[in-house]
XYZ file of C-alpha atoms in Angstrom:
347
model
C -6.892 -19.160 7.618
C -10.658 -17.958 7.160
C -11.636 -14.280 8.034
C -13.450 -13.862 10.713
C -17.460 -13.468 10.424
C -18.780 -10.405 9.557
C -21.079 -8.743 12.500
C -24.222 -8.096 10.158
C -24.681 -10.305 7.397
C -27.125 -8.060 4.948
C -25.309 -4.844 5.592
C -23.867 -3.194 2.483
C -20.927 -2.163 4.260
C -19.007 -4.883 6.541
C -16.312 -2.482 7.800
C -13.768 -1.431 10.533
C -10.093 -0.385 10.753
C -6.740 -2.144 11.465
C -3.294 -1.658 10.637
C 0.053 -3.052 11.109
C 3.942 -2.919 9.458
C 4.850 -1.771 6.281
C 5.898 -3.659 3.292
C 8.494 -2.862 1.108
C 8.644 -2.932 -2.519
C 11.188 -2.527 -5.223
C 10.627 -1.710 -8.905
C 12.195 -4.158 -11.169
C 11.308 -3.426 -14.623
C 9.403 -0.792 -16.925
C 6.138 -1.130 -16.179
C 4.904 -0.035 -19.773
C 6.642 -3.518 -20.950
C 3.826 -5.456 -19.090
C 0.557 -3.877 -20.943
C 1.990 -4.144 -24.553
C 0.296 -6.289 -26.696
C 1.819 -4.746 -30.164
C 4.614 -3.341 -31.721
C 8.370 -3.054 -30.386
C 8.616 -2.357 -26.408
C 8.755 1.136 -25.775
C 12.442 2.572 -25.391
C 11.700 5.194 -22.853
C 13.784 5.374 -19.641
C 12.382 3.466 -17.028
C 10.061 4.912 -14.795
C 10.713 3.848 -10.716
C 7.437 4.697 -8.893
C 7.366 6.142 -5.600
C 5.454 5.720 -2.682
C 3.572 9.221 -2.138
C 5.553 10.044 1.030
C 7.792 8.279 3.101
C 5.484 9.360 6.241
C 2.618 7.569 4.731
C 4.065 4.575 3.998
C 3.847 2.791 7.234
C -0.152 2.539 7.606
C -1.324 -1.082 6.217
C -5.232 -1.424 6.288
C -7.075 -4.186 6.705
C -9.938 -5.696 4.868
C -12.364 -6.840 7.076
C -12.408 -7.320 11.222
C -15.219 -8.557 13.595
C -14.795 -5.266 15.854
C -15.217 -1.951 14.616
C -12.334 -0.119 15.855
C -9.747 2.182 14.638
C -6.472 1.116 16.148
C -3.758 2.165 13.949
C -0.635 0.272 15.609
C 1.754 0.459 12.543
C 1.637 4.258 12.773
C 4.764 6.242 11.933
C 7.135 3.645 13.021
C 9.192 4.382 10.111
C 8.585 8.037 9.765
C 10.987 10.866 10.039
C 8.445 13.473 9.799
C 5.026 13.900 10.818
C 2.248 11.695 9.537
C 0.367 13.032 6.674
C -3.019 12.458 6.101
C -3.727 10.961 2.952
C -1.003 11.937 0.474
C -2.880 14.427 -2.095
C -2.171 13.971 -5.881
C 0.162 15.982 -7.426
C -0.771 18.787 -9.475
C -2.556 17.328 -12.407
C -3.741 19.419 -15.523
C -7.288 18.764 -16.717
C -7.610 21.215 -19.978
C -10.049 19.139 -22.112
C -12.376 16.999 -19.676
C -13.732 14.521 -22.156
C -10.112 13.784 -23.250
C -8.779 14.029 -19.609
C -11.164 11.310 -18.525
C -10.375 8.974 -21.325
C -6.507 9.017 -21.515
C -4.369 6.650 -20.112
C -2.500 8.006 -17.021
C 0.969 9.298 -18.006
C 3.665 6.932 -16.802
C 5.518 7.412 -13.484
C 2.131 9.415 -12.329
C -0.374 8.131 -9.888
C -3.479 10.210 -10.679
C -5.088 10.396 -7.266
C -8.743 10.589 -6.888
C -11.672 10.929 -4.734
C -14.874 9.096 -5.019
C -18.068 10.258 -2.967
C -21.581 8.876 -2.519
C -24.612 10.694 -2.241
C -27.548 9.138 -1.268
C -29.432 11.886 -0.499
C -33.330 12.542 -1.941
C -36.080 10.642 -3.026
C -34.563 7.779 -4.363
C -30.976 7.903 -3.734
C -30.729 5.479 -1.454
C -31.304 2.606 -3.645
C -29.907 5.010 -6.315
C -26.872 7.179 -5.093
C -24.687 9.213 -7.315
C -20.978 8.895 -7.372
C -18.781 11.604 -8.143
C -14.970 11.171 -8.703
C -12.867 14.466 -7.929
C -9.173 14.946 -8.098
C -7.652 14.112 -4.662
C -5.857 17.630 -4.014
C -6.564 21.796 -3.159
C -8.806 22.413 -6.291
C -10.670 19.021 -6.045
C -11.351 19.359 -9.878
C -14.516 17.376 -11.019
C -13.784 14.382 -13.168
C -16.818 11.817 -13.306
C -20.635 11.356 -11.870
C -22.247 7.539 -12.321
C -25.299 6.503 -11.131
C -27.380 3.156 -12.117
C -30.039 3.360 -14.220
C -33.307 2.645 -12.932
C -35.803 0.313 -14.847
C -32.946 -1.680 -16.142
C -32.830 -5.515 -16.298
C -29.554 -5.593 -15.330
C -26.937 -3.152 -13.442
C -26.301 -0.230 -15.616
C -24.093 2.834 -14.550
C -24.726 5.658 -16.591
C -21.001 7.688 -16.263
C -21.185 11.636 -17.166
C -18.489 14.567 -17.676
C -21.305 16.675 -15.897
C -22.205 16.017 -12.422
C -26.105 17.562 -13.086
C -26.342 15.469 -16.401
C -26.683 11.755 -16.245
C -28.877 11.352 -18.952
C -28.110 8.472 -21.754
C -29.051 11.012 -24.626
C -27.186 13.683 -23.310
C -24.094 15.132 -24.923
C -21.973 14.281 -21.631
C -22.556 10.795 -21.392
C -19.024 9.743 -21.799
C -19.561 5.732 -20.844
C -21.284 3.015 -18.796
C -20.607 -0.139 -16.673
C -23.141 -2.840 -17.470
C -23.517 -6.275 -15.463
C -24.621 -9.532 -16.262
C -27.870 -10.826 -14.826
C -26.102 -12.358 -12.068
C -23.932 -9.350 -11.465
C -20.654 -11.047 -10.993
C -19.514 -9.614 -14.329
C -19.423 -6.190 -15.700
C -18.362 -4.568 -19.051
C -17.430 -1.100 -19.432
C -18.017 0.783 -22.543
C -17.055 4.450 -23.921
C -19.770 6.407 -25.369
C -19.808 5.280 -29.271
C -22.762 3.485 -30.979
C -24.257 0.242 -30.421
C -23.080 -2.303 -33.147
C -26.750 -2.341 -34.421
C -26.288 1.409 -35.444
C -22.800 0.972 -36.993
C -21.332 3.509 -39.669
C -19.802 1.678 -42.970
C -16.581 1.140 -41.715
C -17.607 0.766 -37.660
C -15.761 4.042 -36.530
C -18.484 4.928 -34.541
C -19.154 2.178 -32.776
C -18.347 1.669 -28.750
C -15.185 0.519 -27.522
C -14.938 -1.687 -24.582
C -12.779 -0.221 -21.964
C -12.751 -3.202 -19.071
C -14.041 -6.099 -18.150
C -14.987 -7.184 -14.577
C -15.066 -10.632 -13.318
C -15.970 -11.190 -9.355
C -15.319 -14.959 -8.239
C -17.179 -16.194 -4.866
C -15.091 -17.851 -2.554
C -15.941 -20.605 -0.329
C -17.516 -17.835 2.033
C -19.360 -16.484 -0.318
C -18.560 -12.644 -0.787
C -17.416 -12.500 2.998
C -13.710 -12.227 3.098
C -11.934 -10.893 0.691
C -13.351 -10.898 -2.984
C -11.455 -12.054 -5.988
C -11.562 -9.844 -8.847
C -10.128 -10.438 -12.419
C -9.982 -7.073 -14.435
C -9.468 -7.303 -18.281
C -8.537 -4.306 -20.210
C -7.238 -3.542 -23.905
C -3.487 -3.782 -24.496
C -1.234 -0.710 -25.357
C 0.301 -0.353 -28.821
C 3.876 0.692 -29.079
C 2.879 4.312 -28.907
C 1.852 3.856 -25.658
C -2.157 3.922 -26.635
C -4.986 2.155 -25.766
C -5.594 -0.660 -28.996
C -9.363 -0.137 -29.971
C -11.672 -3.071 -28.977
C -14.713 -2.635 -30.871
C -16.671 -5.777 -30.659
C -18.977 -6.408 -33.506
C -21.711 -8.682 -31.069
C -21.883 -10.185 -27.438
C -19.518 -12.810 -28.611
C -16.236 -10.634 -29.624
C -16.356 -8.561 -26.323
C -13.339 -8.602 -23.846
C -15.220 -11.249 -21.556
C -15.747 -13.702 -24.399
C -12.163 -13.323 -25.234
C -10.859 -14.028 -22.049
C -13.408 -16.763 -21.163
C -12.056 -18.250 -24.528
C -8.430 -18.017 -23.341
C -7.741 -15.369 -26.619
C -5.838 -13.142 -25.258
C -4.396 -11.017 -28.103
C -4.431 -7.549 -27.602
C -6.068 -8.199 -23.880
C -4.285 -7.770 -20.662
C -5.626 -9.771 -17.393
C -4.894 -8.081 -14.472
C -6.439 -9.143 -10.550
C -6.868 -7.868 -7.337
C -3.801 -8.291 -5.109
C -4.603 -11.087 -2.398
C -4.713 -9.370 1.023
C -2.163 -11.180 3.806
C -3.928 -12.577 7.073
C -2.548 -11.203 10.109
C -2.892 -12.742 13.435
C -2.355 -9.523 15.294
C -5.287 -7.880 14.250
C -7.201 -11.202 13.511
C -7.781 -9.637 9.687
C -6.748 -9.756 6.051
C -4.406 -6.708 5.270
C -3.162 -4.700 2.340
C -0.724 -1.822 2.211
C -2.307 1.360 0.874
C 0.543 3.297 1.763
C -1.524 5.692 3.788
C -4.757 6.318 1.172
C -6.966 4.297 3.006
C -7.832 4.815 6.488
C -11.184 2.223 7.126
C -11.407 -1.291 6.101
C -14.030 -2.577 4.087
C -14.798 -5.549 1.845
C -14.379 -3.052 -1.050
C -10.884 -1.873 -0.577
C -8.739 -3.114 -3.493
C -5.616 -3.018 -5.136
C -5.113 -4.102 -8.828
C -2.183 -5.622 -10.328
C -0.539 -7.655 -13.126
C 0.551 -11.050 -12.002
C 4.256 -10.485 -13.342
C 4.961 -7.004 -11.324
C 2.837 -7.315 -8.284
C 3.986 -4.270 -6.962
C 3.063 -2.067 -9.765
C -0.329 -1.145 -8.364
C -2.684 -0.265 -11.349
C -5.398 1.121 -9.585
C -6.224 1.029 -5.618
C -9.637 1.743 -3.983
C -10.662 1.910 -0.550
C -12.853 3.761 2.561
C -12.169 6.760 4.220
C -15.321 7.793 6.024
C -18.611 6.538 5.071
C -19.353 7.832 1.878
C -15.524 8.689 0.826
C -13.603 6.847 -1.094
C -9.881 7.315 -2.304
C -9.164 6.107 -6.110
C -5.544 5.807 -7.079
C -4.311 4.701 -10.807
C -1.688 4.670 -12.793
C -1.093 3.819 -16.581
C -2.181 1.982 -18.548
C -5.850 3.035 -17.048
C -7.855 6.115 -17.896
C -10.279 7.568 -15.336
C -13.196 5.991 -16.832
C -11.728 2.842 -16.452
C -10.835 3.069 -12.896
C -14.286 4.811 -11.866
C -16.502 1.896 -13.632
C -14.412 -0.727 -11.720
C -14.582 1.186 -8.600
C -18.514 0.994 -9.066
C -18.513 -2.412 -10.183
C -17.653 -3.193 -6.354
C -20.642 -1.011 -4.980
C -23.035 -2.906 -6.925
C -26.088 -4.559 -4.523
C -25.351 -8.117 -5.336
C -21.582 -8.156 -4.537
C -22.500 -6.103 -1.226
C -25.156 -8.511 0.056
C -23.215 -10.842 1.778
């Protein structure tokens, strides 16, 4: 079944809203084992993921519908207590910001964040700044990102300071770089370019993730197809460092060449067509309230119930971004930034 045509072909935000009955998911296995690429499987107890709150379980969000509306037909069908607005994040301690944003989420804990887009100012319409905060009472700032000007390809700088988005600054923590087509992206940490490597290569930048967008028969109208490639985890549940010495050794090339040693492939969860709402829908457990082609959930093929990351719209310039083990904040934020990129958004 094809999705309905979008309402405005060139509009970056082709969004509307719809909801239906909830989907129940059951955990089958320890998620940590899905991401292990070296050493023995971890021996800790199994972590069962819980939905954010029972009250929020009954909301299923459309990706795209032909008319702008906000019917919440499935609201409250299973809730015994009053419906909560987007369940907030549990208390997360961010002692050292730089360390926190590069550290994988703890197993069994969903880190719930909010992305806001600032288009105000002289050139913010073309180069908005994106801010990532924890979605809790304290609204702790985590990261800021902005597209670099005068760059041949889309190039986003990611900083741990909301006011310093410079490449040379000490707050630079990572970057997202696209190919010329704007369909493949690579996420780097703040290490050195391989041209400036020291003797043992220990200072060379790591590749933290890569994202590939595929066009479907409808172009980028309708559900997008995303492949996310990340480094695997070792037996101590730490990220295996991937430090390519040249462009032929990065995550994208390894994936294209099917050389998947220490590399994990993830995909966005395919939305389901809903006849009642005439739209594609995904269950975001109340964390997403507006339909958008940008809404997505990233899962491992072996366990589609374990949501590695989800991202979706809650207002015109506000989005929720939740991530789980093994992702860190920089990986998740960069994957989210890739979904804003202009070439993808142009229908």
